[in-house]
PDB file of C-alpha atoms in Angstrom:
ATOM      1  CA  MET S  25      31.183 -35.235  -3.028  1.00 53.00           C
ATOM      2  CA  THR S  26      29.741 -32.070  -1.583  1.00 52.00           C
ATOM      3  CA  ALA S  27      26.301 -31.213   0.450  1.00 50.00           C
ATOM      4  CA  SER S  28      24.466 -30.069  -2.275  1.00 45.00           C
ATOM      5  CA  GLU S  29      25.453 -32.335  -4.734  1.00 50.00           C
ATOM      6  CA  ARG S  30      23.795 -35.427  -1.879  1.00 56.00           C
ATOM      7  CA  PRO S  31      20.235 -35.643  -3.011  1.00 53.00           C
ATOM      8  CA  ASP S  32      19.413 -36.702   0.365  1.00 55.00           C
ATOM      9  CA  VAL S  33      20.937 -33.693   2.362  1.00 48.00           C
ATOM     10  CA  VAL S  34      18.601 -30.458   1.816  1.00 47.00           C
ATOM     11  CA  VAL S  35      20.498 -26.902   1.794  1.00 44.00           C
ATOM     12  CA  ARG S  36      19.257 -24.164   4.358  1.00 53.00           C
ATOM     13  CA  ARG S  37      19.673 -21.251   2.796  1.00 58.00           C
ATOM     14  CA  PRO S  38      19.882 -18.143   5.699  1.00 62.00           C
ATOM     15  CA  ARG S  39      16.882 -16.775   6.178  1.00 77.00           C
ATOM     16  CA  MET S  40      16.495 -13.102   4.817  1.00 82.00           C
ATOM     17  CA  THR S  41      16.585 -10.410   7.701  1.00 91.00           C
ATOM     18  CA  ALA S  42      13.582  -7.773   7.982  1.00 87.00           C
ATOM     19  CA  GLY S  43      16.660  -5.951   7.308  1.00 92.00           C
ATOM     20  CA  ARG S  44      18.370  -6.969   4.416  1.00 94.00           C
ATOM     21  CA  GLU S  45      14.217  -7.498   2.340  1.00 94.00           C
ATOM     22  CA  ALA S  46      13.479  -3.674   3.418  1.00 93.00           C
ATOM     23  CA  ASP S  47      16.654  -2.698   1.823  1.00 96.00           C
ATOM     24  CA  LEU S  48      16.090  -4.569  -1.588  1.00 96.00           C
ATOM     25  CA  LEU S  49      12.186  -2.834  -1.886  1.00 95.00           C
ATOM     26  CA  GLU S  50      14.115   0.251  -1.503  1.00 95.00           C
ATOM     27  CA  ALA S  51      16.318  -0.714  -4.669  1.00 97.00           C
ATOM     28  CA  ALA S  52      13.301  -1.925  -6.361  1.00 96.00           C
ATOM     29  CA  ARG S  53      11.660   1.646  -5.389  1.00 94.00           C
ATOM     30  CA  ASP S  54      14.113   3.269  -6.415  1.00 95.00           C
ATOM     31  CA  VAL S  55      14.279   1.793  -9.930  1.00 96.00           C
ATOM     32  CA  LEU S  56      10.663   2.202 -10.235  1.00 94.00           C
ATOM     33  CA  ARG S  57      11.677   5.494 -10.035  1.00 91.00           C
ATOM     34  CA  LEU S  58      14.004   5.753 -12.704  1.00 92.00           C
ATOM     35  CA  THR S  59      12.855   3.987 -15.439  1.00 93.00           C
ATOM     36  CA  GLY S  60       8.602   3.187 -14.419  1.00 92.00           C
ATOM     37  CA  TYR S  61       7.229  -0.835 -14.503  1.00 93.00           C
ATOM     38  CA  GLU S  62       7.436  -1.328 -18.219  1.00 93.00           C
ATOM     39  CA  ALA S  63      10.672  -0.659 -18.221  1.00 95.00           C
ATOM     40  CA  LEU S  64      11.866  -1.853 -14.407  1.00 96.00           C
ATOM     41  CA  THR S  65      13.751  -5.330 -14.702  1.00 96.00           C
ATOM     42  CA  MET S  66      14.742  -7.759 -12.177  1.00 97.00           C
ATOM     43  CA  ASP S  67      18.411  -7.413 -13.439  1.00 97.00           C
ATOM     44  CA  ALA S  68      18.098  -3.871 -13.005  1.00 97.00           C
ATOM     45  CA  VAL S  69      16.402  -4.535  -9.151  1.00 97.00           C
ATOM     46  CA  ALA S  70      19.293  -6.846  -8.295  1.00 97.00           C
ATOM     47  CA  ALA S  71      22.499  -5.137  -9.512  1.00 97.00           C
ATOM     48  CA  ARG S  72      21.147  -2.354  -6.921  1.00 97.00           C
ATOM     49  CA  GLY S  73      20.568  -4.327  -4.340  1.00 96.00           C
ATOM     50  CA  HIS S  74      23.606  -5.860  -4.378  1.00 96.00           C
ATOM     51  CA  CYS S  75      21.449  -9.582  -5.076  1.00 96.00           C
ATOM     52  CA  SER S  76      21.342 -12.109  -7.301  1.00 95.00           C
ATOM     53  CA  LYS S  77      18.303 -12.228  -9.881  1.00 95.00           C
ATOM     54  CA  ALA S  78      17.641 -15.168  -8.162  1.00 95.00           C
ATOM     55  CA  THR S  79      16.965 -14.128  -4.541  1.00 96.00           C
ATOM     56  CA  LEU S  80      14.275 -11.627  -5.585  1.00 96.00           C
ATOM     57  CA  TYR S  81      12.338 -14.079  -7.252  1.00 96.00           C
ATOM     58  CA  ARG S  82      13.010 -16.891  -4.447  1.00 95.00           C
ATOM     59  CA  GLN S  83      11.680 -14.054  -1.966  1.00 95.00           C
ATOM     60  CA  PHE S  84       9.303 -12.285  -3.299  1.00 95.00           C
ATOM     61  CA  GLY S  85       7.772 -14.834  -6.259  1.00 94.00           C
ATOM     62  CA  THR S  86       7.622 -12.091  -9.507  1.00 93.00           C
ATOM     63  CA  LYS S  87       7.461  -8.621  -9.990  1.00 95.00           C
ATOM     64  CA  PRO S  88       4.511  -7.677  -9.791  1.00 93.00           C
ATOM     65  CA  LYS S  89       4.392  -8.796  -6.290  1.00 93.00           C
ATOM     66  CA  MET S  90       8.044  -7.230  -5.626  1.00 95.00           C
ATOM     67  CA  ILE S  91       6.619  -4.232  -6.371  1.00 94.00           C
ATOM     68  CA  ALA S  92       3.325  -4.162  -4.372  1.00 90.00           C
ATOM     69  CA  LYS S  93       5.243  -5.150  -1.488  1.00 91.00           C
ATOM     70  CA  ALA S  94       8.467  -2.551  -2.759  1.00 92.00           C
ATOM     71  CA  MET S  95       4.793   0.345  -2.233  1.00 88.00           C
ATOM     72  CA  ARG S  96       3.156  -0.950   0.574  1.00 84.00           C
ATOM     73  CA  GLY S  97       6.856  -0.695   2.590  1.00 84.00           C
ATOM     74  CA  ALA S  98       7.151   3.118   1.478  1.00 78.00           C
ATOM     75  CA  ARG S  99       4.893   3.895   4.100  1.00 76.00           C
ATOM     76  CA  PRO S 100       5.537   3.679   7.118  1.00 70.00           C
ATOM     77  CA  THR S 101       4.479   0.987   9.810  1.00 71.00           C
ATOM     78  CA  HIS S 102       2.138   2.587  12.840  1.00 71.00           C
ATOM     79  CA  PRO S 103       2.340   0.085  15.940  1.00 70.00           C
ATOM     80  CA  ASP S 104      -0.656   1.800  17.890  1.00 84.00           C
ATOM     81  CA  PRO S 105      -4.204   1.127  16.143  1.00 89.00           C
ATOM     82  CA  ILE S 106      -6.220   3.616  16.191  1.00 94.00           C
ATOM     83  CA  ASP S 107      -9.461   3.246  17.591  1.00 95.00           C
ATOM     84  CA  THR S 108     -10.283   7.305  18.940  1.00 96.00           C
ATOM     85  CA  GLY S 109     -13.906   6.258  19.830  1.00 96.00           C
ATOM     86  CA  SER S 110     -15.591   7.624  17.224  1.00 97.00           C
ATOM     87  CA  LEU S 111     -16.143   7.434  13.409  1.00 97.00           C
ATOM     88  CA  ARG S 112     -14.585  11.041  12.855  1.00 97.00           C
ATOM     89  CA  ASP S 113     -12.118  11.027  14.070  1.00 98.00           C
ATOM     90  CA  ASP S 114     -11.103   7.086  13.766  1.00 97.00           C
ATOM     91  CA  LEU S 115     -11.349   8.652   9.746  1.00 96.00           C
ATOM     92  CA  VAL S 116      -9.376  11.811  10.637  1.00 95.00           C
ATOM     93  CA  ALA S 117      -6.015   9.827  11.977  1.00 94.00           C
ATOM     94  CA  LEU S 118      -6.338   7.505   9.087  1.00 92.00           C
ATOM     95  CA  VAL S 119      -6.173  10.239   7.086  1.00 89.00           C
ATOM     96  CA  HIS S 120      -3.284  11.693   8.639  1.00 88.00           C
ATOM     97  CA  ARG S 121      -0.791   8.871   8.469  1.00 86.00           C
ATOM     98  CA  ILE S 122      -2.428   8.403   4.635  1.00 83.00           C
ATOM     99  CA  ALA S 123      -0.972  12.607   4.064  1.00 81.00           C
ATOM    100  CA  ASP S 124       2.432  11.954   5.667  1.00 78.00           C
ATOM    101  CA  ASP S 125       2.888   9.773   2.719  1.00 76.00           C
ATOM    102  CA  VAL S 126       1.749  11.075  -0.186  1.00 75.00           C
ATOM    103  CA  ALA S 127       4.651  12.498  -1.590  1.00 72.00           C
ATOM    104  CA  GLU S 128       6.035   9.014  -1.483  1.00 77.00           C
ATOM    105  CA  VAL S 129       4.089   7.317  -2.772  1.00 79.00           C
ATOM    106  CA  THR S 130       1.963   9.039  -5.365  1.00 78.00           C
ATOM    107  CA  PRO S 131       5.467   8.739  -7.350  1.00 82.00           C
ATOM    108  CA  LEU S 132       5.289   5.184  -7.044  1.00 85.00           C
ATOM    109  CA  VAL S 133       1.345   4.799  -7.674  1.00 83.00           C
ATOM    110  CA  THR S 134       1.671   6.870 -11.410  1.00 82.00           C
ATOM    111  CA  ALA S 135       4.852   4.512 -11.964  1.00 87.00           C
ATOM    112  CA  VAL S 136       2.442   1.747 -12.233  1.00 89.00           C
ATOM    113  CA  SER S 137      -0.731   2.850 -13.029  1.00 87.00           C
ATOM    114  CA  HIS S 138      -0.908   2.253 -16.927  1.00 87.00           C
ATOM    115  CA  ALA S 139       0.542  -0.835 -16.698  1.00 90.00           C
ATOM    116  CA  ALA S 140      -1.831  -2.256 -14.276  1.00 90.00           C
ATOM    117  CA  LEU S 141      -5.038  -1.506 -16.680  1.00 89.00           C
ATOM    118  CA  ARG S 142      -3.492  -4.290 -18.814  1.00 90.00           C
ATOM    119  CA  ASP S 143      -1.365  -6.614 -16.075  1.00 91.00           C
ATOM    120  CA  PRO S 144      -4.268  -8.393 -13.959  1.00 92.00           C
ATOM    121  CA  GLU S 145      -1.460  -9.874 -12.033  1.00 91.00           C
ATOM    122  CA  LEU S 146       0.064  -6.569 -11.289  1.00 90.00           C
ATOM    123  CA  ALA S 147      -3.581  -4.602 -10.989  1.00 91.00           C
ATOM    124  CA  ALA S 148      -4.256  -7.581  -8.261  1.00 90.00           C
ATOM    125  CA  ALA S 149      -1.001  -7.306  -6.113  1.00 87.00           C
ATOM    126  CA  VAL S 150      -0.631  -3.350  -5.170  1.00 85.00           C
ATOM    127  CA  ARG S 151      -4.713  -4.056  -4.446  1.00 88.00           C
ATOM    128  CA  GLU S 152      -3.637  -6.724  -1.731  1.00 86.00           C
ATOM    129  CA  SER S 153      -0.497  -4.770  -0.624  1.00 83.00           C
ATOM    130  CA  VAL S 154      -1.976  -0.991  -0.856  1.00 82.00           C
ATOM    131  CA  ILE S 155      -5.269  -0.697  -0.793  1.00 86.00           C
ATOM    132  CA  ALA S 156      -6.630  -3.801   0.656  1.00 88.00           C
ATOM    133  CA  PRO S 157      -5.134  -2.923   4.385  1.00 87.00           C
ATOM    134  CA  ASP S 158      -6.269   0.811   4.522  1.00 87.00           C
ATOM    135  CA  ALA S 159     -10.148  -0.871   3.625  1.00 92.00           C
ATOM    136  CA  ALA S 160      -9.777  -2.890   6.453  1.00 93.00           C
ATOM    137  CA  GLN S 161      -8.865  -0.468   8.577  1.00 93.00           C
ATOM    138  CA  VAL S 162     -12.324   1.342   6.937  1.00 95.00           C
ATOM    139  CA  GLU S 163     -14.411  -2.183   7.801  1.00 96.00           C
ATOM    140  CA  GLU S 164     -13.135  -2.156  11.609  1.00 96.00           C
ATOM    141  CA  PHE S 165     -14.087   1.815  11.419  1.00 97.00           C
ATOM    142  CA  LEU S 166     -17.888   1.762  10.375  1.00 97.00           C
ATOM    143  CA  ALA S 167     -18.130  -1.543  12.349  1.00 97.00           C
ATOM    144  CA  ARG S 168     -16.937   0.002  15.779  1.00 97.00           C
ATOM    145  CA  ALA S 169     -19.520   3.535  14.534  1.00 97.00           C
ATOM    146  CA  VAL S 170     -22.412   0.684  14.600  1.00 97.00           C
ATOM    147  CA  GLU S 171     -21.742  -1.280  18.192  1.00 97.00           C
ATOM    148  CA  ARG S 172     -21.768   2.188  19.292  1.00 96.00           C
ATOM    149  CA  GLY S 173     -24.884   3.433  17.965  1.00 96.00           C
ATOM    150  CA  GLU S 174     -23.771   5.810  15.659  1.00 96.00           C
ATOM    151  CA  LEU S 175     -24.869   4.661  12.957  1.00 96.00           C
ATOM    152  CA  SER S 176     -27.573   2.520  12.294  1.00 95.00           C
ATOM    153  CA  ARG S 177     -26.385  -0.291   9.969  1.00 95.00           C
ATOM    154  CA  ARG S 178     -23.288   0.111   7.715  1.00 96.00           C
ATOM    155  CA  PRO S 179     -23.780   2.603   4.841  1.00 95.00           C
ATOM    156  CA  ALA S 180     -24.392   2.247   1.255  1.00 94.00           C
ATOM    157  CA  ALA S 181     -21.574   5.162   0.768  1.00 95.00           C
ATOM    158  CA  ALA S 182     -18.991   2.543   2.415  1.00 95.00           C
ATOM    159  CA  ASP S 183     -18.544   0.907  -0.632  1.00 94.00           C
ATOM    160  CA  HIS S 184     -16.906   4.649  -2.255  1.00 93.00           C
ATOM    161  CA  LEU S 185     -15.299   5.795   0.527  1.00 92.00           C
ATOM    162  CA  VAL S 186     -11.584   3.865  -0.235  1.00 89.00           C
ATOM    163  CA  ARG S 187     -11.735   4.369  -3.479  1.00 89.00           C
ATOM    164  CA  LEU S 188     -12.423   8.053  -3.318  1.00 90.00           C
ATOM    165  CA  ALA S 189      -9.843   8.350  -0.648  1.00 85.00           C
ATOM    166  CA  PHE S 190      -7.093   6.381  -3.028  1.00 82.00           C
ATOM    167  CA  SER S 191      -7.595   8.430  -5.641  1.00 83.00           C
ATOM    168  CA  VAL S 192      -8.169  12.046  -4.285  1.00 85.00           C
ATOM    169  CA  THR S 193      -4.579  11.490  -2.676  1.00 81.00           C
ATOM    170  CA  THR S 194      -3.032  10.063  -5.778  1.00 76.00           C
ATOM    171  CA  ALA S 195      -4.676  12.665  -8.510  1.00 73.00           C
ATOM    172  CA  GLY S 196      -5.591  15.393  -5.833  1.00 67.00           C
ATOM    173  CA  GLY S 197      -2.610  17.777  -7.247  1.00 66.00           C
ATOM    174  CA  LEU S 198      -4.021  17.498 -11.065  1.00 69.00           C
ATOM    175  CA  PHE S 199      -7.016  19.834 -10.626  1.00 74.00           C
ATOM    176  CA  ASP S 200      -5.660  22.702  -9.084  1.00 70.00           C
ATOM    177  CA  ALA S 201      -2.984  23.787  -6.675  1.00 64.00           C
ATOM    178  CA  THR S 202      -4.409  22.665  -3.814  1.00 68.00           C
ATOM    179  CA  ALA S 203      -2.385  20.712  -1.131  1.00 70.00           C
ATOM    180  CA  VAL S 204      -3.794  17.098  -0.644  1.00 79.00           C
ATOM    181  CA  ASP S 205      -2.576  17.538   2.660  1.00 85.00           C
ATOM    182  CA  ALA S 206      -3.872  16.322   5.881  1.00 88.00           C
ATOM    183  CA  ALA S 207      -5.650  19.440   6.424  1.00 90.00           C
ATOM    184  CA  TYR S 208      -7.605  19.050   3.202  1.00 89.00           C
ATOM    185  CA  LEU S 209      -8.161  15.238   3.543  1.00 90.00           C
ATOM    186  CA  THR S 210      -9.892  16.661   7.041  1.00 94.00           C
ATOM    187  CA  ARG S 211     -12.213  19.030   5.215  1.00 94.00           C
ATOM    188  CA  LEU S 212     -12.944  16.159   2.831  1.00 93.00           C
ATOM    189  CA  ILE S 213     -14.196  13.825   6.097  1.00 96.00           C
ATOM    190  CA  ASP S 214     -16.199  16.303   7.559  1.00 97.00           C
ATOM    191  CA  ASP S 215     -17.089  18.479   4.097  1.00 96.00           C
ATOM    192  CA  LEU S 216     -18.419  15.078   2.479  1.00 95.00           C
ATOM    193  CA  VAL S 217     -17.043  11.712   3.664  1.00 96.00           C
ATOM    194  CA  MET S 218     -19.369  11.755   7.293  1.00 97.00           C
ATOM    195  CA  PRO S 219     -22.383  13.461   6.181  1.00 96.00           C
ATOM    196  CA  ALA S 220     -22.839  11.293   3.185  1.00 95.00           C
ATOM    197  CA  LEU S 221     -22.224   8.002   5.837  1.00 96.00           C
ATOM    198  CA  LEU S 222     -24.689   9.574   8.138  1.00 94.00           C
ATOM    199  CA  HIS S 223     -27.572  10.273   5.708  1.00 87.00           C
ATOM    200  CA  GLY S 224     -26.800   6.285   4.599  1.00 63.00           C
TER     201      GLY S 224
END
């Protein structure tokens, strides 16, 4: 009887490295771009990532969670936190980071948006992995602005800020030929966001 067949022996599989996980998430993004979300299968991602389907389920749990994590992984990590000393400059620094990722992330958002309307698990996973981290950063900016006295309190307009930024960066190109880049997003902060926050 082998060790794996004995009920009293726990077989420990080696922990997946961060690099290998990143490779699998890149494989998921590649398949997502090619097929869209509905047609994407774990078998296709496993073949692209040169692993078993069981490995994907063990590492990511479900297809929605895997895709949400893959979408978040399309954005580079920034080790330095944003803290410029002013609310306006914090927001500008954040949208500059977002602008760098628009070309990579927008096709992925487009690929899952229709499915997310009908799949609550997918929608929740995308909110948690893609939207929540930026929303948490914005809340930190607002809290610091209140502490510094830039704002007397958290303004009601802040409730719409993350939804506005996400909508503009993912769908802005539908309206006209204006590039949704750092310069445009900075104008949005100065012309719309800051007046709304300060007025509130």
